[in-house]
Short mmCIF file of C-alpha atoms in Angstrom, two decimals:
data_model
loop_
_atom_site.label_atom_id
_atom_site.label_comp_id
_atom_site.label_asym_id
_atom_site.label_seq_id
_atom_site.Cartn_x
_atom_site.Cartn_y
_atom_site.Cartn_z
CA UNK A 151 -10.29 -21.15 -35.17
CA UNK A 152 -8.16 -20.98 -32.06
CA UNK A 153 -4.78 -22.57 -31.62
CA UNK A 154 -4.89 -25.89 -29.88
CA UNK A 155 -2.98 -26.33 -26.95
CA UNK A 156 -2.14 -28.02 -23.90
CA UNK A 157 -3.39 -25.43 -21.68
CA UNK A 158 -6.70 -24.48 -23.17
CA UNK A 159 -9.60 -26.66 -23.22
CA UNK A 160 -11.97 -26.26 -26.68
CA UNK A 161 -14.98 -24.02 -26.45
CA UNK A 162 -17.46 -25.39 -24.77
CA UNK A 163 -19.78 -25.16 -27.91
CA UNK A 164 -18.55 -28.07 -28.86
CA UNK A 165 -20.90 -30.78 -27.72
CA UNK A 166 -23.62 -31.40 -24.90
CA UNK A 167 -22.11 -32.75 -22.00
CA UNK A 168 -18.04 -33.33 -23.42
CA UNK A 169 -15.40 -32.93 -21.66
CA UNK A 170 -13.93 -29.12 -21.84
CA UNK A 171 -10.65 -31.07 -22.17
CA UNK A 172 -11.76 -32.32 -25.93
CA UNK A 173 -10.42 -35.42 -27.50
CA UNK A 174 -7.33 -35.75 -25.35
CA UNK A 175 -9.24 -36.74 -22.11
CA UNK A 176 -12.11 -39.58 -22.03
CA UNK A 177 -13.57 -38.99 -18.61
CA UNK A 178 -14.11 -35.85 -16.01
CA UNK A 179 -11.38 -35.61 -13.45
CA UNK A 180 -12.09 -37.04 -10.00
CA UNK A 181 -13.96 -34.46 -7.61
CA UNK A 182 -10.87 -34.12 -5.72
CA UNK A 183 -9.18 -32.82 -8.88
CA UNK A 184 -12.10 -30.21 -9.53
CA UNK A 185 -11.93 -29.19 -5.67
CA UNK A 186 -8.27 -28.08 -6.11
CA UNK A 187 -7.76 -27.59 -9.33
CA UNK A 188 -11.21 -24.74 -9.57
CA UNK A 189 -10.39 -21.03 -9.08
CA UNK A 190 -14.02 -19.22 -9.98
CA UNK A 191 -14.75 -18.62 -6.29
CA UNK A 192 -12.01 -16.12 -6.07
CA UNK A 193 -10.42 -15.27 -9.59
CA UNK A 194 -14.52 -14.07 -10.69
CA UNK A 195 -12.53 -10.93 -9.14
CA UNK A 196 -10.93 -10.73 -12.54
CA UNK A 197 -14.57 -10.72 -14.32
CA UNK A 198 -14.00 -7.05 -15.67
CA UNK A 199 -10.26 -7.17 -16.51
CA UNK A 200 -11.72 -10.54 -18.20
CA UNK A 201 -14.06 -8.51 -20.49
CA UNK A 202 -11.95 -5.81 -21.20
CA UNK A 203 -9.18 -8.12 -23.04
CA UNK A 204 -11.63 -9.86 -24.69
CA UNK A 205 -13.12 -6.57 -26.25
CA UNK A 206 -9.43 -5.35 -27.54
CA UNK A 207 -8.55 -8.83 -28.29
CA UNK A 208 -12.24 -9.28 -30.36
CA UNK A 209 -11.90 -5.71 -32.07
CA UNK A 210 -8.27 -6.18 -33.20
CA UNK A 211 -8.79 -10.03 -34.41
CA UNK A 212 -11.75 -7.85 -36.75
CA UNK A 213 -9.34 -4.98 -37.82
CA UNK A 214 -6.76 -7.75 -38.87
CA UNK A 215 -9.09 -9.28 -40.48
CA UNK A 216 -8.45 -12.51 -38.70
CA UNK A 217 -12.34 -12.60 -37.84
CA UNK A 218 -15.14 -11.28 -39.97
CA UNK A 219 -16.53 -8.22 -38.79
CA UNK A 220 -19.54 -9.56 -38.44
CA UNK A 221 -18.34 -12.20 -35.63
CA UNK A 222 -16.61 -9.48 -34.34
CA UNK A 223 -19.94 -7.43 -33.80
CA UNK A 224 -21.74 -10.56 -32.46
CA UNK A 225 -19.06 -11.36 -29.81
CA UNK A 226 -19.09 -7.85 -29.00
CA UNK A 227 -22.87 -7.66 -28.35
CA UNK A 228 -22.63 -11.01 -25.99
CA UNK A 229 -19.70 -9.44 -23.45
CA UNK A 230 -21.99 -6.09 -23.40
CA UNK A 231 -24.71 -8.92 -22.16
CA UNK A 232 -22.55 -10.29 -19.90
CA UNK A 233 -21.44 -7.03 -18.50
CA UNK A 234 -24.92 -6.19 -18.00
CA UNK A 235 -25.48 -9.88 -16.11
CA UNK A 236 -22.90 -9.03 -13.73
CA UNK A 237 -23.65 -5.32 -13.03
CA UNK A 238 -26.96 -6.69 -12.39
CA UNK A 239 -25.27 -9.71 -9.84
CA UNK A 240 -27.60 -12.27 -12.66
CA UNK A 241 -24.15 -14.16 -14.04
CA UNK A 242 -24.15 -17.65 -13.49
CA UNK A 243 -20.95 -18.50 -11.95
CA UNK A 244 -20.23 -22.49 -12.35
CA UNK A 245 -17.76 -24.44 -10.59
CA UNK A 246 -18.02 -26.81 -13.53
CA UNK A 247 -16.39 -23.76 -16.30
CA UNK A 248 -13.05 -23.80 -13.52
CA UNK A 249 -12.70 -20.09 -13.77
CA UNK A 250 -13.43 -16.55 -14.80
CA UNK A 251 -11.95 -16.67 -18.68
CA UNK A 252 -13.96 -20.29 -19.22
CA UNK A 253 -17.08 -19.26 -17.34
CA UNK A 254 -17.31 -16.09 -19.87
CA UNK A 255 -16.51 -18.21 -22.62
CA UNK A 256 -18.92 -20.90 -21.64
CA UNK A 257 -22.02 -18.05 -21.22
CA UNK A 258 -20.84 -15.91 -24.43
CA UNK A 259 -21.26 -19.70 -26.06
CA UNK A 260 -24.77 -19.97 -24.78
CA UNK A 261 -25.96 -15.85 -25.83
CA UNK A 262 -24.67 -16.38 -29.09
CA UNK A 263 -23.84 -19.53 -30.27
CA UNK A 264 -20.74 -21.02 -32.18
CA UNK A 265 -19.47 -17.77 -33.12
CA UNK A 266 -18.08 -17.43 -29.42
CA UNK A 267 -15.92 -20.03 -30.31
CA UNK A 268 -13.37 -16.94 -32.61
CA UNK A 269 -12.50 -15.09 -29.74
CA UNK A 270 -10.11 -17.57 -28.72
CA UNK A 271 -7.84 -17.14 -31.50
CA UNK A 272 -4.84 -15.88 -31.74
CA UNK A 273 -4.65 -16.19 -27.64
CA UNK A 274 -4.29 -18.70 -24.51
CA UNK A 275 -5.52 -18.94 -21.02
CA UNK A 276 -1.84 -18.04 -19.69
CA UNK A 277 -1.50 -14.84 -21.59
CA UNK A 278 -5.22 -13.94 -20.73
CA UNK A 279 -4.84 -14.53 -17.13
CA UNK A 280 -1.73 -12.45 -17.12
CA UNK A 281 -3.62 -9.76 -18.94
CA UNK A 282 -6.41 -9.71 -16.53
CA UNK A 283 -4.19 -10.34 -13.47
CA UNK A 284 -1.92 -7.06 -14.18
CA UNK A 285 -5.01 -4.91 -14.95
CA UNK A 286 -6.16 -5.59 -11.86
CA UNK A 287 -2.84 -4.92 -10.08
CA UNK A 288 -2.30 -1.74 -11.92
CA UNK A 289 -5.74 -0.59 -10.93
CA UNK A 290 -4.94 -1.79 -7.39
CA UNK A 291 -2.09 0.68 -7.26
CA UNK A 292 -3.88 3.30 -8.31
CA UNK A 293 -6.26 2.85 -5.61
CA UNK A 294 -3.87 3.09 -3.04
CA UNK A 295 -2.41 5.85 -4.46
CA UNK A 296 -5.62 7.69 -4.16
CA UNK A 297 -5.51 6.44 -0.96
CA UNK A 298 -2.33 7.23 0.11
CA UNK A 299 -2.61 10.57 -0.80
CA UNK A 300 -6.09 11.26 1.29
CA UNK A 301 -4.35 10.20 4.11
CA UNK A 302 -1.54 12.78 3.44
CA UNK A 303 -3.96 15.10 3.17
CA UNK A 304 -5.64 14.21 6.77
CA UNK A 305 -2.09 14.52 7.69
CA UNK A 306 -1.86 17.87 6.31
CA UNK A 307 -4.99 19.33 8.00
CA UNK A 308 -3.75 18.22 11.40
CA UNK A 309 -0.14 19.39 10.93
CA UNK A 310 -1.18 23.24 9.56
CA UNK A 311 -3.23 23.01 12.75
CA UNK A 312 -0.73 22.32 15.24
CA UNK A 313 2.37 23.31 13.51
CA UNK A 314 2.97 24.87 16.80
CA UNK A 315 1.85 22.72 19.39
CA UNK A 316 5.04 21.05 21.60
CA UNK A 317 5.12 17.52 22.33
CA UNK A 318 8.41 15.69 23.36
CA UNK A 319 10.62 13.95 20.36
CA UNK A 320 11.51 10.76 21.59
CA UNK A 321 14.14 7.76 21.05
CA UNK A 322 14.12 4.85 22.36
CA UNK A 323 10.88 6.34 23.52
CA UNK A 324 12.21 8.05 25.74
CA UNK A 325 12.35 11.76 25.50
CA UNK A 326 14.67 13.25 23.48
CA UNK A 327 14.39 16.61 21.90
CA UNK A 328 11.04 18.79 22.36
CA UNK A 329 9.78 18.57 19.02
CA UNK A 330 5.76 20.15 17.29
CA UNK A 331 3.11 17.63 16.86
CA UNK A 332 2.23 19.26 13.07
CA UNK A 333 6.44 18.24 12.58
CA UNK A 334 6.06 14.70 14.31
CA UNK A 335 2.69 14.39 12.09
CA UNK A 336 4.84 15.60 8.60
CA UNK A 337 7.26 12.87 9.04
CA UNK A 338 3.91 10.31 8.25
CA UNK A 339 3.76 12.44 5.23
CA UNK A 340 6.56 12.31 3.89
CA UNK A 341 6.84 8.42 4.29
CA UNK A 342 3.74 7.86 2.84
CA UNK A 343 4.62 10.13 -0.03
CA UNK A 344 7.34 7.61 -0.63
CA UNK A 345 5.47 4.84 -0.31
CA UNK A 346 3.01 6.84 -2.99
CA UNK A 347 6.10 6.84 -5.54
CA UNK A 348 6.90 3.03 -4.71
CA UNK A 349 3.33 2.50 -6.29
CA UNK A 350 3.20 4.54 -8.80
CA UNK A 351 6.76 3.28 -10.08
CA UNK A 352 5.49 -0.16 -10.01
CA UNK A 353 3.05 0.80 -11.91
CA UNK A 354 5.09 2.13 -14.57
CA UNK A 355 6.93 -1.40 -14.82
CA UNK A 356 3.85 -3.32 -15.17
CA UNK A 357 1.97 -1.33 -17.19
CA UNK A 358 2.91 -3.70 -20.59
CA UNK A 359 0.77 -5.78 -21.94
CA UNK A 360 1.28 -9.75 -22.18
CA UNK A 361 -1.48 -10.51 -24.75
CA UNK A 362 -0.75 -11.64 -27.74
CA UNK A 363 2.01 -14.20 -25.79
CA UNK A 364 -0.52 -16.86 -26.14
CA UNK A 365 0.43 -20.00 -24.37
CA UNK A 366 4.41 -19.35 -24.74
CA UNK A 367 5.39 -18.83 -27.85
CA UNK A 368 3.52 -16.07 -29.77
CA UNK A 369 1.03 -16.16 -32.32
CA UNK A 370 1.19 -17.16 -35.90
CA UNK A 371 -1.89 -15.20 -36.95
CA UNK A 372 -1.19 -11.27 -37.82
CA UNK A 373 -2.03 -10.02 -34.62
CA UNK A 374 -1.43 -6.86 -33.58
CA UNK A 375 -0.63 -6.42 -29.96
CA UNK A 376 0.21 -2.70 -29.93
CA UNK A 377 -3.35 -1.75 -31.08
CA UNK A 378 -4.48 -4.01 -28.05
CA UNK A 379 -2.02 -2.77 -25.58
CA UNK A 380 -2.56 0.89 -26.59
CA UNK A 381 -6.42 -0.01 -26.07
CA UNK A 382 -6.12 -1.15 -22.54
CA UNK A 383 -4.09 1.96 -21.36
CA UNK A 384 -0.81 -0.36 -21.44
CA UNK A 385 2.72 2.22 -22.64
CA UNK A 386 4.00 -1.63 -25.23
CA UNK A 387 3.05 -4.76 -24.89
CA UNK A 388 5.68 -7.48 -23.51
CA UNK A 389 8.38 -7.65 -25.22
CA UNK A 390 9.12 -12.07 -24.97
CA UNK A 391 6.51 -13.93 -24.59
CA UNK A 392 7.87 -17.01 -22.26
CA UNK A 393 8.45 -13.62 -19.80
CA UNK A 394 4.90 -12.49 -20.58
CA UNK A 395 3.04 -15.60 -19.41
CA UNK A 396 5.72 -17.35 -16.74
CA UNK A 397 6.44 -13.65 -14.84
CA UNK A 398 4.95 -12.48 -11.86
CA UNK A 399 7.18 -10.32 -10.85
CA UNK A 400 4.73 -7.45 -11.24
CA UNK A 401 2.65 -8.60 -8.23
CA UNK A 402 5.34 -8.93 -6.34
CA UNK A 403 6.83 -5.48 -6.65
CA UNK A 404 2.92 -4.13 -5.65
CA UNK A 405 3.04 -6.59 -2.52
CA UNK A 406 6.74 -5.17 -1.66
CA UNK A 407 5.06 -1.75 -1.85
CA UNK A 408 2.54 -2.59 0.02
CA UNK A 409 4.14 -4.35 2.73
CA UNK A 410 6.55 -0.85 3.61
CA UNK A 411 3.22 1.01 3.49
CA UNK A 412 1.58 -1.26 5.82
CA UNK A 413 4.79 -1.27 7.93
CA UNK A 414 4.76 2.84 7.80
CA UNK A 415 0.76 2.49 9.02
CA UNK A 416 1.31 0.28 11.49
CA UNK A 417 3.91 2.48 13.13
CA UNK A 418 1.43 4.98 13.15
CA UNK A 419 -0.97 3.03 14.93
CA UNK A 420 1.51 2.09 17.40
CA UNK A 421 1.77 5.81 18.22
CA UNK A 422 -1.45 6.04 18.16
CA UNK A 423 -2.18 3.50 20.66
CA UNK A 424 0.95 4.95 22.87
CA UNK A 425 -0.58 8.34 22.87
CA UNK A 426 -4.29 7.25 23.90
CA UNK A 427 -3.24 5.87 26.91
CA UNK A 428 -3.60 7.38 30.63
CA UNK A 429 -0.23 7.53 30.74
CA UNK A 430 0.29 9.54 27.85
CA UNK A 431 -2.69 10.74 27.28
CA UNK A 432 -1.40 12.90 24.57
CA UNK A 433 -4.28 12.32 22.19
CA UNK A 434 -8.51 11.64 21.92
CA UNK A 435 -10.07 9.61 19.87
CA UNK A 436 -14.16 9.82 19.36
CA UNK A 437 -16.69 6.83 19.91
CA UNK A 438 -16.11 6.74 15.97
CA UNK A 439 -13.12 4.74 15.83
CA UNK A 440 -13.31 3.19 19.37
CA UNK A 441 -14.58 0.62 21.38
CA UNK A 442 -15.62 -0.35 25.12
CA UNK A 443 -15.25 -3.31 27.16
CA UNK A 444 -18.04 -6.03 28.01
CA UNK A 445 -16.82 -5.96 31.40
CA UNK A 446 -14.97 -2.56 32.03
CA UNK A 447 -17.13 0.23 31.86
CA UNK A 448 -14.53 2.83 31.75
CA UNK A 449 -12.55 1.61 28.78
CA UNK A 450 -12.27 3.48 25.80
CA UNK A 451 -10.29 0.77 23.47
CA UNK A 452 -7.92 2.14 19.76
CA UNK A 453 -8.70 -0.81 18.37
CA UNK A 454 -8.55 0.04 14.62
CA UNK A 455 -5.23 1.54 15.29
CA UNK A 456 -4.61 -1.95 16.63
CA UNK A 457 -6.40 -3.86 13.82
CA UNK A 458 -4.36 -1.39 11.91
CA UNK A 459 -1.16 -2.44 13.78
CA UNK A 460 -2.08 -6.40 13.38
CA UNK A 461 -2.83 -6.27 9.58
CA UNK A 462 0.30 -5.76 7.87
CA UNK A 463 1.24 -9.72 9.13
CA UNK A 464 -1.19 -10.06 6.19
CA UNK A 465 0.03 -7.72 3.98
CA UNK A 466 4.03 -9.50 4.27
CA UNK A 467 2.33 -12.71 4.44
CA UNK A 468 1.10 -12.38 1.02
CA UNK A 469 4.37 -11.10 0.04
CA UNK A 470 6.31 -14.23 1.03
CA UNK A 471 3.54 -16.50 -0.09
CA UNK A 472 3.49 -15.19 -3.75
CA UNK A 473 7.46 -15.31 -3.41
CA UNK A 474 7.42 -18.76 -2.49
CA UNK A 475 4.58 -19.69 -4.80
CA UNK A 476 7.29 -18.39 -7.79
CA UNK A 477 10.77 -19.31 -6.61
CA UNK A 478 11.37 -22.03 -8.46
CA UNK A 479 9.21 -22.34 -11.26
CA UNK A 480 10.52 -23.35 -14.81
CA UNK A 481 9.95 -21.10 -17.88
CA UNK A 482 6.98 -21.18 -18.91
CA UNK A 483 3.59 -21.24 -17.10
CA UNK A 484 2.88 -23.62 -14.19
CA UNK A 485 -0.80 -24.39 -12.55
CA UNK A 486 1.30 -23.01 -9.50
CA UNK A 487 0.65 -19.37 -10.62
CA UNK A 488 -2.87 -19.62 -9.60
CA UNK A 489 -2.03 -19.20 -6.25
CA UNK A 490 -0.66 -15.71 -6.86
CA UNK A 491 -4.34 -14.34 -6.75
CA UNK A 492 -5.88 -15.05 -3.30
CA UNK A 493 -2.94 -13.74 -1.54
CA UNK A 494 -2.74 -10.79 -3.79
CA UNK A 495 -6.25 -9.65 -3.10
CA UNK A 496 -6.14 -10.30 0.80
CA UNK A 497 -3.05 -7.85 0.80
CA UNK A 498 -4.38 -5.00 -1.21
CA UNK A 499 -8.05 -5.72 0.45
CA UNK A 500 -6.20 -5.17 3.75
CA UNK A 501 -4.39 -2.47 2.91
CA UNK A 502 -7.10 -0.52 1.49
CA UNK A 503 -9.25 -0.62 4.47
CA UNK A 504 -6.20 0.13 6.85
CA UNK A 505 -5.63 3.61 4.88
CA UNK A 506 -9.50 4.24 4.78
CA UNK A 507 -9.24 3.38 8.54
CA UNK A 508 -6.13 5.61 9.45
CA UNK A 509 -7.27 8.80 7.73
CA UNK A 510 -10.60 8.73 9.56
CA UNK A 511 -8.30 8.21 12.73
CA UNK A 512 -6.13 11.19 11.99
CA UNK A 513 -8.87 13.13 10.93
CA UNK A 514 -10.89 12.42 13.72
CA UNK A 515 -8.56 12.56 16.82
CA UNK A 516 -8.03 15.68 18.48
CA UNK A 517 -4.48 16.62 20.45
CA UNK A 518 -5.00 17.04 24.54
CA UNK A 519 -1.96 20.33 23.95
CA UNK A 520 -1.36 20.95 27.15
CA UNK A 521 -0.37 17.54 28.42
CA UNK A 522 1.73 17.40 25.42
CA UNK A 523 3.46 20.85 26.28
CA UNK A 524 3.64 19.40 29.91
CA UNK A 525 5.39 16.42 28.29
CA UNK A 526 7.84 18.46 25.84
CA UNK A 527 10.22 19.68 28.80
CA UNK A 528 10.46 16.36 30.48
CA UNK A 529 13.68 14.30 31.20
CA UNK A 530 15.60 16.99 30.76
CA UNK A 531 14.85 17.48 26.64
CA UNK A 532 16.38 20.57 26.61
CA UNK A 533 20.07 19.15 27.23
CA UNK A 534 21.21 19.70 23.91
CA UNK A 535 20.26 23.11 23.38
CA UNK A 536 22.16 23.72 26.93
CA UNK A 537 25.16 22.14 25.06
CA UNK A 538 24.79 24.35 21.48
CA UNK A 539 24.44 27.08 23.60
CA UNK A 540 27.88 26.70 25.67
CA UNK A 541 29.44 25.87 22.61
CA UNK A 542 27.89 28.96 20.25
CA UNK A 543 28.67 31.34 23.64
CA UNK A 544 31.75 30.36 25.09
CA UNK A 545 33.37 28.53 22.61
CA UNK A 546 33.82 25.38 23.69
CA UNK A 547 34.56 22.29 21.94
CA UNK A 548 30.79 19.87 21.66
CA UNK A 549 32.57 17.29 23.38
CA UNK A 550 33.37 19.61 25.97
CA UNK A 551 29.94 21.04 26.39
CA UNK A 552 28.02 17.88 26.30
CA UNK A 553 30.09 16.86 29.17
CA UNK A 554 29.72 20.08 31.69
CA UNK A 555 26.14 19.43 30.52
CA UNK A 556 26.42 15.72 30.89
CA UNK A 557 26.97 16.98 34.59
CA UNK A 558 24.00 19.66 34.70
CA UNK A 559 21.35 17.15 34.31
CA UNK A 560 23.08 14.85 37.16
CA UNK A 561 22.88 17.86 39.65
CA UNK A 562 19.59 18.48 38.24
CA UNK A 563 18.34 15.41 38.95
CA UNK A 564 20.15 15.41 42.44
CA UNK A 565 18.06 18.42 42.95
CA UNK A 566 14.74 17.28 41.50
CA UNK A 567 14.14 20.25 39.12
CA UNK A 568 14.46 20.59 35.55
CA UNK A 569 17.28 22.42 33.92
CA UNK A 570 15.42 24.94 33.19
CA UNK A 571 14.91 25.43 37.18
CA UNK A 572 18.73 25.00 37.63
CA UNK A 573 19.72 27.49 40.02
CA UNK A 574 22.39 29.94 37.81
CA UNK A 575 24.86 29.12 41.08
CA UNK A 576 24.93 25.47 40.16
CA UNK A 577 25.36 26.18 36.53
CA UNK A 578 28.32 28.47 37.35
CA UNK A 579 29.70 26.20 39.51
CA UNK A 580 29.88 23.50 36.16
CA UNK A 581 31.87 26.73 34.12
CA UNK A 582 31.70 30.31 35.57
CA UNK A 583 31.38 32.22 32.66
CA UNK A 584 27.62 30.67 32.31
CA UNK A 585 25.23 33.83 31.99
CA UNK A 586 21.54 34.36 32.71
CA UNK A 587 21.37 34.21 28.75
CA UNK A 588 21.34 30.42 28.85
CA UNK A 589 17.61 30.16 30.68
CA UNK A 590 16.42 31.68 27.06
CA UNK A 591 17.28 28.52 25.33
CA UNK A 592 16.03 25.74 28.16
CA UNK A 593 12.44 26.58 27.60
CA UNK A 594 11.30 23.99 25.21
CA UNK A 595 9.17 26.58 23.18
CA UNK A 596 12.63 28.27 22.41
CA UNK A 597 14.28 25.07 21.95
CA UNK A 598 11.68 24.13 18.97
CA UNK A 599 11.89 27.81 18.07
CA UNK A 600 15.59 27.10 17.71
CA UNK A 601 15.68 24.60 15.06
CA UNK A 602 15.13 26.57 11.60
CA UNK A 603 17.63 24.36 9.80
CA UNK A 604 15.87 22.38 7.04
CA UNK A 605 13.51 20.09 7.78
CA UNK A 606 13.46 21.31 11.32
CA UNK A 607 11.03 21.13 14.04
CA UNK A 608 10.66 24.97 14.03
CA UNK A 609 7.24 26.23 13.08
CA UNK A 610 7.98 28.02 10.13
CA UNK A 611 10.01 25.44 8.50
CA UNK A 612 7.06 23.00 9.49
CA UNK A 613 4.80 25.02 7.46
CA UNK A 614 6.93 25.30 4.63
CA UNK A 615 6.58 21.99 3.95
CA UNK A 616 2.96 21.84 5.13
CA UNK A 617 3.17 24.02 1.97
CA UNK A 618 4.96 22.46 -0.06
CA UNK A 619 2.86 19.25 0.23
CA UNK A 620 0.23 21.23 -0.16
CA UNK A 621 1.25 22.09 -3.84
CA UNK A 622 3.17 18.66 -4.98
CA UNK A 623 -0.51 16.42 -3.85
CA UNK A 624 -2.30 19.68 -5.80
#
């Protein structure tokens, strides 16, 4: 038999038409109560998590000998029915069982009878619904992961394509440095490489398993909860069990992740939407991942770079929600924690289709290279190699050279040329000693060409870590 507790109702073998609640309560609870107080229309989410605890949980309770083998067969043979139910969208879902562990335990009741009633022991709703709740989490990460790591790989393709291809580096957006679209594309990689490594280590964290907790305080039956952790794929299980049942933290680390990722996507999608318009120009996208106008028959609308963009008010939503939802909860569990769920879900089912949505955008969009090139030598980008240059050639102090160069780019501008179109006169007028040399360094293809420190913009250090990438998502 089960251990009684507050929290979990008796099974619902025990008599037509009683209250789940058992002896304790002598009527139903108002319909107001059941409106707020039922989760099956969202936590039936949970329905395979649900079924996998209940297997380890059944099999160990039979290898402890807690339950006869027997029992441990039948209970066994009604989850693989309700498995089948569900693959097969036949499960009866009732509002009237409250939620996913009650509505299995109601149906396993009616496939096989009392026996249903053993594979509550030894456990409680609160350590069940933190099983469930950070299998589905873990497996949530590892989606994105996956995810995360097709999109680098989109990434990839489009960097070792243009590794070589100028576009102007801005700040401030405004332009900066001239700069390769396959190095401007990288930097994408590598944040979403870190966001990768957020998931995975939160992953590590929560991968313990809480069954066995029961409703607080551990189990007096001889359970053994590393044979059921080890069979769900979990490194221990939780090592106090108030912390196993009352701790969400978990959830919260996987909506932290989640909410830099969706910041890093949405960046991209700003760029995105920068670069497809007239004004720019810089990029196409196909009728694939745009839309028109009802109106304007000439538009050609980004908008799931902008949906993109919008999406990760969702993603930190649920992220302050679940952090509000827990801040000041008592040890142990509260009804609270049901609210972690729906926010939960929204965030990851967000985030999902924003990566889904963002590699098909990277994959699909092509580069317009010439306005980029066009683009590279603009307001005056080149400046800084002018400065290395008087400083590597006639030895002058930076601070020196930024300023004769400071006052290059004014008589530039005075003249309405670029630098690179800086008559040698007026250049030798700033410092004589200024040579033809220095027009081999204000081109911006020599300016990228320049930067081989590192990291750098250059081509071949682009493809080096196009390469390395390459072999670490291998």
């Amino acid at each position: 038999m089960s251990i009684p507790s507050d929290e979990d109702p008796p099974s619902p073998t025990a008599g037509a038409g009683q209250n789940m609640w058992g002896g304790r309560f002598s009527a139903k609870p108002a319909d107001l109560m059941q409106a707020i107080n039922v989760s099956i229309g969202f936590d039936r989410r949970l329905a395979a998590q649900d079924l996998a605890g209940s297997r380890a949980h059944a099999a160990m309770l039979s290898s402890q000998g807690v339950i006869s083998s027997a029992d441990a067969e039948e209970i066994q043979r009604g989850l693989e029915a309700i498995e089948g139910e569900m693959a097969a969208g036949a499960f009866p879902f009732r509002d009237e069982y409250e939620d996913i562990h009650m509505n299995v335990e109601a149906r396993l009741a009616e496939l096989i009878g009392p026996t249903s009633g053993r594979l509550h022991t030894a456990r409680s709703r609160n350590d069940q619904v933190a099983l469930d709740f950070r299998l589905w989490v873990r497996e949530a990460c590892d989606r994105t992961v996956d995810q995360l790591v097709a999109l680098q790989s989109a990434l990839l393709a489009q960097a070792e394509a243009h590794a070589a291809t100028l576009m102007p580096g801005f700040t401030h957006l405004q332009p900066a440095q001239p700069v390769t679209f396959g190095h401007h594309l990288m930097a994408y990689v590598e944040m979403f490489g870190r966001d990768a490594a957020r998931f995975r280590d939160a992953r590590a964290r929560m991968n313990e398993s809480p069954l066995g907790a029961a409703a607080l305080a551990g189990s007096p039956f001889p359970i053994d909860r590393h044979a059921v952790a080890a069979a769900l794929g979990f490194d221990r299980p939780t090592a106090n069990s108030l912390d196993s049942v009352s701790s969400r933290d978990f959830a919260l680390e996987a909506l932290s992740a989640a909410t830099i990722a969706a910041t890093h996507l949405s960046r991209l999608a700003e760029e995105i939407v920068i670069w497809m318009t007239p004004q720019f120009g810089f990029i196409n996208l196909t009728d694939a991942f745009t839309t028109g106008s009802s109106i304007m028959p000439q538009k050609r609308n980004p908008d799931a770079a902008e949906l993109t963009r919008a999406k990760v008010g969702r993603v930190l939503g649920s992220f302050t929600t679940l952090a509000m939802v827990m801040k000041g909860l008592p040890l142990a569990y509260s009804k609270d924690m049901q609210e972690d769920k729906v926010p939960t879900f929204e965030a990851f089912d967000a985030l999902q289709l924003c990566l889904a949505a963002m590699a098909g955008m990277v994959a699909d969009l092509t580069p317009n290279t010439a306005r980029m090139a066009a683009a590279a030598g603009a307001g005056f980008s080149t400046a800084t190699d002018l400065a290395d240059w008087l400083v590597r050639n006639l030895n002058l102090p930076f601070r020196q050279a930024h300023h004769v160069t400071g006052a290059a780019v004014k008589r530039a501008e005075t003249l309405g040329v670029g630098l690179e179109d800086l008559p040698l006169s007026e250049l030798q007028a700033l410092d004589s000693r200024i040579t033809e040399g220095v027009y081999e360094v204000l081109a911006p293809s020599a300016s990228v060409a320049s930067r081989m420190s590192y990291g750098g913009t250059a081509p071949d250090q682009v493809r080096a870590q196009i390469a390395r990438w390459k072999e670490l998502l291998r």
